[in-house]
PDB file of C-alpha atoms in Angstrom:
ATOM      1  CA  MET A   1      20.266 -43.221 -77.924  1.00  0.00           C
ATOM      2  CA  LYS A   2      21.098 -39.587 -78.207  1.00  0.00           C
ATOM      3  CA  LYS A   3      17.786 -38.924 -79.951  1.00  0.00           C
ATOM      4  CA  GLY A   4      15.844 -40.522 -77.098  1.00  0.00           C
ATOM      5  CA  PHE A   5      17.753 -38.544 -74.514  1.00  0.00           C
ATOM      6  CA  GLY A   6      17.002 -35.329 -76.358  1.00  0.00           C
ATOM      7  CA  LYS A   7      13.274 -36.076 -76.342  1.00  0.00           C
ATOM      8  CA  THR A   8      13.393 -36.700 -72.622  1.00  0.00           C
ATOM      9  CA  ILE A   9      15.090 -33.388 -72.024  1.00  0.00           C
ATOM     10  CA  ALA A  10      12.510 -31.685 -74.220  1.00  0.00           C
ATOM     11  CA  TRP A  11       9.662 -33.208 -72.271  1.00  0.00           C
ATOM     12  CA  ILE A  12      11.236 -32.220 -69.001  1.00  0.00           C
ATOM     13  CA  CYS A  13      11.654 -28.649 -70.203  1.00  0.00           C
ATOM     14  CA  ALA A  14       8.099 -28.566 -71.470  1.00  0.00           C
ATOM     15  CA  ILE A  15       6.750 -29.846 -68.179  1.00  0.00           C
ATOM     16  CA  PHE A  16       8.890 -27.359 -66.301  1.00  0.00           C
ATOM     17  CA  ILE A  17       7.656 -24.527 -68.468  1.00  0.00           C
ATOM     18  CA  LEU A  18       4.067 -25.670 -68.086  1.00  0.00           C
ATOM     19  CA  GLY A  19       4.573 -25.883 -64.325  1.00  0.00           C
ATOM     20  CA  ILE A  20       5.915 -22.385 -64.209  1.00  0.00           C
ATOM     21  CA  ALA A  21       3.097 -21.156 -66.421  1.00  0.00           C
ATOM     22  CA  GLY A  22       0.540 -22.952 -64.318  1.00  0.00           C
ATOM     23  CA  ALA A  23       1.949 -21.560 -61.094  1.00  0.00           C
ATOM     24  CA  GLY A  24       2.114 -18.097 -62.612  1.00  0.00           C
ATOM     25  CA  SER A  25      -1.476 -18.240 -63.698  1.00  0.00           C
ATOM     26  CA  VAL A  26      -2.893 -18.749 -60.204  1.00  0.00           C
ATOM     27  CA  THR A  27      -2.809 -16.168 -57.408  1.00  0.00           C
ATOM     28  CA  VAL A  28      -4.348 -16.562 -53.935  1.00  0.00           C
ATOM     29  CA  VAL A  29      -5.642 -13.375 -52.323  1.00  0.00           C
ATOM     30  CA  GLU A  30      -5.739 -13.634 -48.531  1.00  0.00           C
ATOM     31  CA  PRO A  31      -8.795 -12.539 -46.463  1.00  0.00           C
ATOM     32  CA  ASN A  32      -7.044  -9.333 -45.344  1.00  0.00           C
ATOM     33  CA  GLU A  33      -5.985  -8.473 -48.892  1.00  0.00           C
ATOM     34  CA  ARG A  34      -7.514  -7.248 -52.105  1.00  0.00           C
ATOM     35  CA  GLY A  35      -6.142  -7.828 -55.611  1.00  0.00           C
ATOM     36  CA  VAL A  36      -5.899  -5.905 -58.849  1.00  0.00           C
ATOM     37  CA  LEU A  37      -5.249  -7.560 -62.229  1.00  0.00           C
ATOM     38  CA  VAL A  38      -2.540  -5.856 -64.283  1.00  0.00           C
ATOM     39  CA  MET A  39      -2.134  -7.037 -67.857  1.00  0.00           C
ATOM     40  CA  LEU A  40       0.735  -5.731 -69.984  1.00  0.00           C
ATOM     41  CA  GLY A  41       1.164  -2.820 -67.599  1.00  0.00           C
ATOM     42  CA  GLU A  42      -2.469  -1.745 -67.531  1.00  0.00           C
ATOM     43  CA  VAL A  43      -5.137  -2.300 -64.892  1.00  0.00           C
ATOM     44  CA  SER A  44      -7.768  -4.712 -66.086  1.00  0.00           C
ATOM     45  CA  GLY A  45     -11.080  -5.455 -64.457  1.00  0.00           C
ATOM     46  CA  GLY A  46     -12.140  -4.528 -60.975  1.00  0.00           C
ATOM     47  CA  VAL A  47     -10.936  -5.177 -57.440  1.00  0.00           C
ATOM     48  CA  LEU A  48     -10.447  -8.863 -56.685  1.00  0.00           C
ATOM     49  CA  GLN A  49     -11.737 -10.115 -53.377  1.00  0.00           C
ATOM     50  CA  SER A  50     -10.068 -12.791 -51.249  1.00  0.00           C
ATOM     51  CA  GLY A  51      -9.739 -16.277 -52.796  1.00  0.00           C
ATOM     52  CA  MET A  52      -8.020 -18.052 -55.717  1.00  0.00           C
ATOM     53  CA  HIS A  53      -7.815 -16.184 -59.022  1.00  0.00           C
ATOM     54  CA  PHE A  54      -6.564 -17.334 -62.458  1.00  0.00           C
ATOM     55  CA  HIS A  55      -4.921 -15.098 -65.041  1.00  0.00           C
ATOM     56  CA  ALA A  56      -2.825 -15.379 -68.133  1.00  0.00           C
ATOM     57  CA  PRO A  57       0.776 -16.256 -67.274  1.00  0.00           C
ATOM     58  CA  PHE A  58       3.718 -14.125 -68.301  1.00  0.00           C
ATOM     59  CA  ILE A  59       1.586 -11.250 -69.634  1.00  0.00           C
ATOM     60  CA  SER A  60      -0.502 -10.535 -66.528  1.00  0.00           C
ATOM     61  CA  THR A  61      -0.104 -10.416 -62.792  1.00  0.00           C
ATOM     62  CA  ILE A  62      -2.278  -9.772 -59.776  1.00  0.00           C
ATOM     63  CA  ARG A  63      -1.041  -7.130 -57.374  1.00  0.00           C
ATOM     64  CA  LYS A  64      -2.132  -7.665 -53.810  1.00  0.00           C
ATOM     65  CA  TYR A  65      -2.823  -4.828 -51.380  1.00  0.00           C
ATOM     66  CA  SER A  66      -3.301  -5.320 -47.653  1.00  0.00           C
ATOM     67  CA  ILE A  67      -6.376  -3.694 -46.123  1.00  0.00           C
ATOM     68  CA  VAL A  68      -4.899  -4.012 -42.620  1.00  0.00           C
ATOM     69  CA  PRO A  69      -4.182  -0.515 -41.212  1.00  0.00           C
ATOM     70  CA  LYS A  70      -0.558   0.559 -41.464  1.00  0.00           C
ATOM     71  CA  GLY A  71       1.111   2.646 -38.798  1.00  0.00           C
ATOM     72  CA  MET A  72       3.622   5.448 -39.140  1.00  0.00           C
ATOM     73  CA  ASN A  73       5.184   7.742 -36.555  1.00  0.00           C
ATOM     74  CA  ALA A  74       5.953  11.410 -36.989  1.00  0.00           C
ATOM     75  CA  THR A  75       8.011  13.395 -34.496  1.00  0.00           C
ATOM     76  CA  PHE A  76       7.822  17.185 -34.430  1.00  0.00           C
ATOM     77  CA  SER A  77      10.712  18.896 -32.702  1.00  0.00           C
ATOM     78  CA  VAL A  78      10.456  22.131 -30.716  1.00  0.00           C
ATOM     79  CA  GLY A  79      12.369  23.958 -33.453  1.00  0.00           C
ATOM     80  CA  LYS A  80      11.120  24.914 -36.901  1.00  0.00           C
ATOM     81  CA  ASP A  81       8.892  21.825 -37.164  1.00  0.00           C
ATOM     82  CA  GLY A  82       7.117  22.620 -33.901  1.00  0.00           C
ATOM     83  CA  ALA A  83       3.617  24.008 -33.616  1.00  0.00           C
ATOM     84  CA  ILE A  84       2.992  27.507 -32.248  1.00  0.00           C
ATOM     85  CA  THR A  85       0.376  27.832 -29.537  1.00  0.00           C
ATOM     86  CA  LYS A  86      -2.113  30.644 -29.060  1.00  0.00           C
ATOM     87  CA  ASP A  87       0.223  32.289 -26.534  1.00  0.00           C
ATOM     88  CA  MET A  88       3.137  32.151 -29.012  1.00  0.00           C
ATOM     89  CA  GLN A  89       4.989  29.190 -27.500  1.00  0.00           C
ATOM     90  CA  THR A  90       6.630  26.571 -29.736  1.00  0.00           C
ATOM     91  CA  VAL A  91       5.845  22.976 -28.820  1.00  0.00           C
ATOM     92  CA  GLY A  92       6.807  19.619 -30.227  1.00  0.00           C
ATOM     93  CA  SER A  93       4.996  16.288 -30.117  1.00  0.00           C
ATOM     94  CA  GLN A  94       4.970  12.727 -31.347  1.00  0.00           C
ATOM     95  CA  VAL A  95       2.082  11.611 -33.536  1.00  0.00           C
ATOM     96  CA  THR A  96       1.181   8.071 -34.565  1.00  0.00           C
ATOM     97  CA  VAL A  97      -1.102   7.607 -37.570  1.00  0.00           C
ATOM     98  CA  PHE A  98      -2.830   4.435 -38.740  1.00  0.00           C
ATOM     99  CA  TYR A  99      -4.283   4.322 -42.257  1.00  0.00           C
ATOM    100  CA  ARG A 100      -5.329   1.803 -44.890  1.00  0.00           C
ATOM    101  CA  TYR A 101      -6.297   1.712 -48.535  1.00  0.00           C
ATOM    102  CA  ASP A 102      -9.838   2.635 -49.438  1.00  0.00           C
ATOM    103  CA  GLU A 103     -11.240  -0.518 -51.065  1.00  0.00           C
ATOM    104  CA  ASN A 104     -13.575   1.494 -53.236  1.00  0.00           C
ATOM    105  CA  ARG A 105     -10.622   3.464 -54.683  1.00  0.00           C
ATOM    106  CA  LEU A 106      -8.017   0.722 -54.843  1.00  0.00           C
ATOM    107  CA  LEU A 107      -7.779   0.894 -58.642  1.00  0.00           C
ATOM    108  CA  GLU A 108      -6.938   4.587 -58.328  1.00  0.00           C
ATOM    109  CA  ALA A 109      -4.207   3.754 -55.823  1.00  0.00           C
ATOM    110  CA  VAL A 110      -2.669   1.293 -58.274  1.00  0.00           C
ATOM    111  CA  GLN A 111      -2.835   3.674 -61.220  1.00  0.00           C
ATOM    112  CA  LYS A 112      -1.670   6.941 -59.605  1.00  0.00           C
ATOM    113  CA  TYR A 113       0.190   6.311 -56.342  1.00  0.00           C
ATOM    114  CA  ASN A 114       2.752   4.221 -54.569  1.00  0.00           C
ATOM    115  CA  ASP A 115       3.525   3.805 -50.876  1.00  0.00           C
ATOM    116  CA  GLN A 116       6.159   6.547 -50.824  1.00  0.00           C
ATOM    117  CA  ILE A 117       3.822   9.135 -52.339  1.00  0.00           C
ATOM    118  CA  LEU A 118       1.066   8.287 -49.881  1.00  0.00           C
ATOM    119  CA  GLU A 119       3.380   8.407 -46.852  1.00  0.00           C
ATOM    120  CA  ASN A 120       4.753  11.785 -47.931  1.00  0.00           C
ATOM    121  CA  ALA A 121       1.213  13.093 -48.335  1.00  0.00           C
ATOM    122  CA  ILE A 122       0.289  11.851 -44.862  1.00  0.00           C
ATOM    123  CA  THR A 123       3.370  13.430 -43.241  1.00  0.00           C
ATOM    124  CA  ARG A 124       2.910  16.753 -45.030  1.00  0.00           C
ATOM    125  CA  ASN A 125      -0.765  17.070 -44.138  1.00  0.00           C
ATOM    126  CA  LEU A 126      -0.138  15.834 -40.617  1.00  0.00           C
ATOM    127  CA  VAL A 127       2.260  18.713 -39.944  1.00  0.00           C
ATOM    128  CA  ALA A 128      -0.265  21.249 -41.219  1.00  0.00           C
ATOM    129  CA  SER A 129      -3.138  19.671 -39.238  1.00  0.00           C
ATOM    130  CA  VAL A 130      -1.231  19.581 -35.961  1.00  0.00           C
ATOM    131  CA  LYS A 131      -0.113  23.207 -36.314  1.00  0.00           C
ATOM    132  CA  GLU A 132      -3.643  24.335 -37.162  1.00  0.00           C
ATOM    133  CA  SER A 133      -5.179  22.573 -34.176  1.00  0.00           C
ATOM    134  CA  VAL A 134      -2.495  23.453 -31.610  1.00  0.00           C
ATOM    135  CA  GLY A 135      -2.747  27.128 -32.593  1.00  0.00           C
ATOM    136  CA  LYS A 136      -6.227  27.249 -31.045  1.00  0.00           C
ATOM    137  CA  TYR A 137      -4.949  26.599 -27.509  1.00  0.00           C
ATOM    138  CA  SER A 138      -2.445  28.082 -25.110  1.00  0.00           C
ATOM    139  CA  ILE A 139       0.467  25.943 -23.988  1.00  0.00           C
ATOM    140  CA  TYR A 140      -1.177  25.526 -20.593  1.00  0.00           C
ATOM    141  CA  GLU A 141      -4.315  24.061 -22.209  1.00  0.00           C
ATOM    142  CA  LEU A 142      -2.655  21.368 -24.326  1.00  0.00           C
ATOM    143  CA  VAL A 143      -2.648  18.532 -21.814  1.00  0.00           C
ATOM    144  CA  GLU A 144      -6.171  19.068 -20.497  1.00  0.00           C
ATOM    145  CA  ASN A 145      -7.493  19.342 -24.084  1.00  0.00           C
ATOM    146  CA  GLN A 146      -5.564  16.333 -25.388  1.00  0.00           C
ATOM    147  CA  ASP A 147      -8.686  14.503 -26.591  1.00  0.00           C
ATOM    148  CA  LYS A 148     -10.139  17.586 -28.288  1.00  0.00           C
ATOM    149  CA  ILE A 149      -6.871  18.280 -30.099  1.00  0.00           C
ATOM    150  CA  THR A 150      -6.601  14.655 -31.242  1.00  0.00           C
ATOM    151  CA  GLN A 151     -10.151  14.683 -32.596  1.00  0.00           C
ATOM    152  CA  ASP A 152      -9.552  18.027 -34.277  1.00  0.00           C
ATOM    153  CA  VAL A 153      -6.339  16.833 -35.971  1.00  0.00           C
ATOM    154  CA  SER A 154      -8.107  13.643 -37.119  1.00  0.00           C
ATOM    155  CA  ARG A 155     -10.934  15.684 -38.647  1.00  0.00           C
ATOM    156  CA  ILE A 156      -8.564  18.073 -40.431  1.00  0.00           C
ATOM    157  CA  MET A 157      -6.417  15.176 -41.640  1.00  0.00           C
ATOM    158  CA  THR A 158      -9.467  13.375 -43.042  1.00  0.00           C
ATOM    159  CA  GLU A 159     -10.464  16.478 -44.971  1.00  0.00           C
ATOM    160  CA  LYS A 160      -6.951  17.056 -46.353  1.00  0.00           C
ATOM    161  CA  LEU A 161      -6.449  13.417 -47.367  1.00  0.00           C
ATOM    162  CA  SER A 162      -9.797  13.120 -49.106  1.00  0.00           C
ATOM    163  CA  GLU A 163      -8.060  13.404 -52.511  1.00  0.00           C
ATOM    164  CA  PHE A 164      -5.990  10.296 -51.822  1.00  0.00           C
ATOM    165  CA  PRO A 165      -7.309   6.683 -51.973  1.00  0.00           C
ATOM    166  CA  ILE A 166      -6.660   6.039 -48.291  1.00  0.00           C
ATOM    167  CA  GLU A 167      -8.682   6.409 -45.099  1.00  0.00           C
ATOM    168  CA  LEU A 168      -7.478   7.386 -41.633  1.00  0.00           C
ATOM    169  CA  THR A 169      -8.323   4.780 -38.968  1.00  0.00           C
ATOM    170  CA  GLN A 170      -6.600   6.089 -35.830  1.00  0.00           C
ATOM    171  CA  LEU A 171      -4.449   8.966 -34.638  1.00  0.00           C
ATOM    172  CA  THR A 172      -2.748   9.556 -31.295  1.00  0.00           C
ATOM    173  CA  ILE A 173      -0.710  12.494 -29.981  1.00  0.00           C
ATOM    174  CA  SER A 174       1.760  12.055 -27.134  1.00  0.00           C
ATOM    175  CA  ASN A 175       4.932  13.419 -25.560  1.00  0.00           C
ATOM    176  CA  TRP A 176       4.313  17.148 -25.672  1.00  0.00           C
ATOM    177  CA  ASP A 177       7.614  19.001 -25.565  1.00  0.00           C
ATOM    178  CA  TRP A 178       8.661  22.639 -25.180  1.00  0.00           C
ATOM    179  CA  SER A 179      11.796  24.728 -24.825  1.00  0.00           C
ATOM    180  CA  ASP A 180      14.063  24.724 -21.777  1.00  0.00           C
ATOM    181  CA  ASP A 181      13.298  28.402 -21.212  1.00  0.00           C
ATOM    182  CA  PHE A 182       9.619  27.711 -20.979  1.00  0.00           C
ATOM    183  CA  ASP A 183      10.280  24.714 -18.751  1.00  0.00           C
ATOM    184  CA  LYS A 184      12.117  27.074 -16.385  1.00  0.00           C
ATOM    185  CA  GLN A 185       9.241  29.532 -16.633  1.00  0.00           C
ATOM    186  CA  ILE A 186       6.798  26.782 -15.703  1.00  0.00           C
ATOM    187  CA  LYS A 187       8.789  25.927 -12.590  1.00  0.00           C
ATOM    188  CA  GLU A 188       8.894  29.589 -11.547  1.00  0.00           C
ATOM    189  CA  THR A 189       5.163  29.902 -12.180  1.00  0.00           C
ATOM    190  CA  MET A 190       4.497  26.789 -10.117  1.00  0.00           C
ATOM    191  CA  ASN A 191       6.574  28.198  -7.259  1.00  0.00           C
ATOM    192  CA  ARG A 192       4.690  31.491  -7.384  1.00  0.00           C
ATOM    193  CA  THR A 193       1.403  29.650  -7.580  1.00  0.00           C
ATOM    194  CA  GLN A 194       2.352  27.596  -4.548  1.00  0.00           C
ATOM    195  CA  GLN A 195       3.261  30.759  -2.643  1.00  0.00           C
ATOM    196  CA  VAL A 196      -0.040  32.384  -3.610  1.00  0.00           C
ATOM    197  CA  ARG A 197      -1.975  29.315  -2.531  1.00  0.00           C
ATOM    198  CA  GLN A 198      -0.094  29.218   0.775  1.00  0.00           C
ATOM    199  CA  ALA A 199      -0.877  32.912   1.345  1.00  0.00           C
ATOM    200  CA  GLU A 200      -4.511  32.264   0.478  1.00  0.00           C
ATOM    201  CA  GLN A 201      -4.622  29.390   2.964  1.00  0.00           C
ATOM    202  CA  GLU A 202      -3.072  31.540   5.681  1.00  0.00           C
ATOM    203  CA  LEU A 203      -5.523  34.367   4.951  1.00  0.00           C
ATOM    204  CA  LYS A 204      -8.401  31.925   4.984  1.00  0.00           C
ATOM    205  CA  LEU A 205      -7.210  30.497   8.308  1.00  0.00           C
ATOM    206  CA  LYS A 206      -6.917  34.010   9.733  1.00  0.00           C
ATOM    207  CA  GLU A 207     -10.404  34.899   8.529  1.00  0.00           C
ATOM    208  CA  THR A 208     -11.729  31.682  10.027  1.00  0.00           C
ATOM    209  CA  ASN A 209     -10.120  32.471  13.382  1.00  0.00           C
ATOM    210  CA  GLU A 210     -11.527  36.000  13.286  1.00  0.00           C
ATOM    211  CA  GLN A 211     -14.958  34.652  12.465  1.00  0.00           C
ATOM    212  CA  GLN A 212     -14.664  32.233  15.364  1.00  0.00           C
ATOM    213  CA  GLN A 213     -13.708  35.068  17.719  1.00  0.00           C
ATOM    214  CA  VAL A 214     -16.637  37.153  16.484  1.00  0.00           C
ATOM    215  CA  ALA A 215     -18.959  34.203  16.943  1.00  0.00           C
ATOM    216  CA  ILE A 216     -17.655  33.626  20.466  1.00  0.00           C
ATOM    217  CA  ALA A 217     -18.067  37.335  21.324  1.00  0.00           C
ATOM    218  CA  GLU A 218     -21.585  37.392  19.925  1.00  0.00           C
ATOM    219  CA  ALA A 219     -22.450  34.241  21.855  1.00  0.00           C
ATOM    220  CA  ALA A 220     -21.061  35.766  25.066  1.00  0.00           C
ATOM    221  CA  LYS A 221     -22.969  38.993  24.409  1.00  0.00           C
ATOM    222  CA  LYS A 222     -26.144  37.112  23.765  1.00  0.00           C
ATOM    223  CA  ALA A 223     -25.614  35.029  26.891  1.00  0.00           C
ATOM    224  CA  ALA A 224     -25.044  38.219  28.887  1.00  0.00           C
ATOM    225  CA  GLU A 225     -28.190  39.754  27.423  1.00  0.00           C
ATOM    226  CA  LEU A 226     -30.110  36.620  28.231  1.00  0.00           C
ATOM    227  CA  GLY A 227     -28.633  36.643  31.763  1.00  0.00           C
ATOM    228  CA  ALA A 228     -29.545  40.295  32.275  1.00  0.00           C
ATOM    229  CA  GLU A 229     -33.000  39.641  30.921  1.00  0.00           C
ATOM    230  CA  ALA A 230     -33.346  36.667  33.243  1.00  0.00           C
ATOM    231  CA  GLU A 231     -32.227  38.776  36.221  1.00  0.00           C
ATOM    232  CA  LEU A 232     -34.722  41.460  35.235  1.00  0.00           C
ATOM    233  CA  VAL A 233     -37.499  38.917  35.001  1.00  0.00           C
ATOM    234  CA  LYS A 234     -36.412  37.484  38.321  1.00  0.00           C
ATOM    235  CA  ALA A 235     -36.428  40.942  39.937  1.00  0.00           C
ATOM    236  CA  GLN A 236     -39.825  41.689  38.430  1.00  0.00           C
ATOM    237  CA  LYS A 237     -41.181  38.437  39.791  1.00  0.00           C
ATOM    238  CA  ALA A 238     -39.670  39.173  43.200  1.00  0.00           C
ATOM    239  CA  ALA A 239     -41.217  42.670  43.193  1.00  0.00           C
ATOM    240  CA  GLU A 240     -44.516  41.207  42.146  1.00  0.00           C
ATOM    241  CA  ALA A 241     -44.309  38.713  44.991  1.00  0.00           C
ATOM    242  CA  LYS A 242     -43.479  41.516  47.421  1.00  0.00           C
ATOM    243  CA  ARG A 243     -46.416  43.522  46.140  1.00  0.00           C
ATOM    244  CA  VAL A 244     -48.731  40.558  46.501  1.00  0.00           C
ATOM    245  CA  GLU A 245     -47.375  39.981  50.002  1.00  0.00           C
ATOM    246  CA  ALA A 246     -47.859  43.662  50.880  1.00  0.00           C
ATOM    247  CA  ASP A 247     -51.384  43.595  49.475  1.00  0.00           C
ATOM    248  CA  ALA A 248     -52.116  40.483  51.495  1.00  0.00           C
ATOM    249  CA  LEU A 249     -50.708  42.072  54.661  1.00  0.00           C
ATOM    250  CA  ALA A 250     -52.699  45.246  54.069  1.00  0.00           C
ATOM    251  CA  TYR A 251     -55.787  43.187  53.493  1.00  0.00           C
ATOM    252  CA  TYR A 252     -55.087  41.290  56.713  1.00  0.00           C
ATOM    253  CA  ASN A 253     -54.540  44.474  58.667  1.00  0.00           C
ATOM    254  CA  GLU A 254     -57.706  45.907  57.223  1.00  0.00           C
ATOM    255  CA  LYS A 255     -59.659  42.863  58.285  1.00  0.00           C
ATOM    256  CA  VAL A 256     -58.028  42.946  61.734  1.00  0.00           C
ATOM    257  CA  ALA A 257     -58.959  46.577  62.092  1.00  0.00           C
ATOM    258  CA  GLN A 258     -62.485  45.834  61.039  1.00  0.00           C
ATOM    259  CA  ASN A 259     -62.660  42.983  63.531  1.00  0.00           C
ATOM    260  CA  TYR A 260     -61.244  45.257  66.210  1.00  0.00           C
ATOM    261  CA  GLN A 261     -63.899  47.874  65.495  1.00  0.00           C
ATOM    262  CA  VAL A 262     -66.524  45.172  65.627  1.00  0.00           C
ATOM    263  CA  GLU A 263     -65.186  43.995  68.989  1.00  0.00           C
ATOM    264  CA  ILE A 264     -65.180  47.553  70.281  1.00  0.00           C
ATOM    265  CA  ARG A 265     -68.742  48.003  69.118  1.00  0.00           C
ATOM    266  CA  LEU A 266     -69.740  44.738  70.753  1.00  0.00           C
ATOM    267  CA  LYS A 267     -68.125  45.888  73.978  1.00  0.00           C
ATOM    268  CA  GLU A 268     -70.017  49.156  73.774  1.00  0.00           C
ATOM    269  CA  LEU A 269     -73.241  47.267  73.233  1.00  0.00           C
ATOM    270  CA  GLU A 270     -72.383  44.973  76.092  1.00  0.00           C
ATOM    271  CA  ILE A 271     -71.707  47.975  78.296  1.00  0.00           C
ATOM    272  CA  GLN A 272     -74.977  49.572  77.323  1.00  0.00           C
ATOM    273  CA  LEU A 273     -76.756  46.315  78.055  1.00  0.00           C
ATOM    274  CA  GLU A 274     -75.112  46.067  81.429  1.00  0.00           C
ATOM    275  CA  ARG A 275     -76.058  49.640  82.210  1.00  0.00           C
ATOM    276  CA  ALA A 276     -79.592  48.893  81.226  1.00  0.00           C
ATOM    277  CA  LYS A 277     -79.642  45.972  83.580  1.00  0.00           C
ATOM    278  CA  ARG A 278     -78.274  48.033  86.452  1.00  0.00           C
ATOM    279  CA  TRP A 279     -80.248  51.212  85.826  1.00  0.00           C
ATOM    280  CA  ASP A 280     -82.422  52.167  88.830  1.00  0.00           C
ATOM    281  CA  GLY A 281     -84.071  55.071  87.254  1.00  0.00           C
ATOM    282  CA  ARG A 282     -81.301  57.435  88.008  1.00  0.00           C
ATOM    283  CA  GLU A 283     -78.806  58.917  85.693  1.00  0.00           C
ATOM    284  CA  VAL A 284     -75.777  56.635  85.275  1.00  0.00           C
ATOM    285  CA  PRO A 285     -72.511  58.429  84.852  1.00  0.00           C
ATOM    286  CA  GLU A 286     -71.121  58.414  81.414  1.00  0.00           C
ATOM    287  CA  TYR A 287     -67.888  56.952  82.654  1.00  0.00           C
ATOM    288  CA  VAL A 288     -68.173  53.291  83.473  1.00  0.00           C
ATOM    289  CA  PRO A 289     -65.048  51.771  85.002  1.00  0.00           C
ATOM    290  CA  LEU A 290     -64.061  48.409  83.543  1.00  0.00           C
ATOM    291  CA  THR A 291     -61.923  45.670  85.022  1.00  0.00           C
ATOM    292  CA  ALA A 292     -58.894  44.218  83.227  1.00  0.00           C
ATOM    293  CA  ALA A 293     -61.078  41.355  82.054  1.00  0.00           C
ATOM    294  CA  GLY A 294     -63.635  43.779  80.662  1.00  0.00           C
ATOM    295  CA  GLY A 295     -66.128  43.540  83.549  1.00  0.00           C
ATOM    296  CA  ILE A 296     -67.971  46.564  85.016  1.00  0.00           C
ATOM    297  CA  VAL A 297     -66.640  47.863  88.295  1.00  0.00           C
ATOM    298  CA  THR A 298     -69.395  48.257  90.918  1.00  0.00           C
ATOM    299  CA  LEU A 299     -69.344  51.777  92.211  1.00  0.00           C
ATOM    300  CA  PRO A 300     -70.083  52.362  95.872  1.00  0.00           C
ATOM    301  CA  GLY A 301     -72.628  54.995  95.285  1.00  0.00           C
ATOM    302  CA  ASN A 302     -74.618  52.799  92.977  1.00  0.00           C
ATOM    303  CA  SER A 303     -74.534  50.022  95.476  1.00  0.00           C
ATOM    304  CA  ALA A 304     -75.789  52.210  98.249  1.00  0.00           C
ATOM    305  CA  GLY A 305     -78.388  53.771  96.147  1.00  0.00           C
ATOM    306  CA  LYS A 306     -79.596  50.423  94.909  1.00  0.00           C
ATOM    307  CA  GLU A 307     -79.938  49.147  98.342  1.00  0.00           C
TER     308      GLU A 307
END
C-alpha cells in the first residue's frame, strides 16, 4: 500500500515538473512586443517577432520588449538647470519626451543597456539640447518661436541619441518660466509700451485732424478760386454782351443816319423836281420855304408873275 502511494506521488511530481517545463518552454510575444532569446545568460539568435515561441526550459528565457513609445517628463527650473537665452535671461520649462526601442538594434539594447541607463541618457542629452536651442533666441522670442525650438531640440536630441538603440518619436515643450524680477520687468515694459502706443494714437489722431483742417482749407480756397474765376467769366460775358449791344446800337444809329441822309437827299430831289415844275423861265430863289408837312410854300411874287 505504501509502495503504491509512493508511485502515485512520483507520477504527480513528474507531471507537475513536466507541466512547469512545458509552460516554461513556451513564450507568447504580443503584437506590440518583440522578443530576444537568452540562453545561459547570453543572447542567442535574432529578434523574435510577435507570436508563440518555444525554447529550452530552465536554461533559456525569452525577454520581451515593448515597441510602444514610452513617455517621460523633465522639468527644468529657473535656477541652475534653466536655459540661458540670447539676451542672458534664465528660463525654465517642462519637456515631455516619447521614445521607443529601435527594432533593428534591440539585441544591442539587451546586451549593453537597461531602462535606467537609457532614461539617464535621455535626460542628460535633453538638458543639453534645450539649452543649445534656447540660447539662439531672446526671452521675448520664445513663445512665438515655440514650434521652431521644439523642432530644433528634437533634431539635436536625435543626433545626440544616435549611439543608443532607441529612437525619438515625439517631443513637446511647455510652461516657459522665468524669474520674478524679469516678470516685474515684463509688466513695466508692457506699461511703457501701452503708454507709447497711446501717445502714438494721440499723435496720429492729431495729425489726422490737422490733415482734415488742411484739406478743408484747401477745399475752401479752391472753391473761392473757382468762385472768383466764375465771377470773372461772368463779368467777361457781361462785358462782351455790353460790347455786342453797343456795336448793335452803333450799327443801328449808323443805319438810321444813312436813312436820314437818304431822306434828306430825296427831299432835295423832290424840291428840285417841284422847282422844275414851277419854273417859268425866271430865276427861282435859292431859298424855298417849306410847310410843316414838307410842302412848298407858294410865294406871292411867283404867283403874280406866273399869272
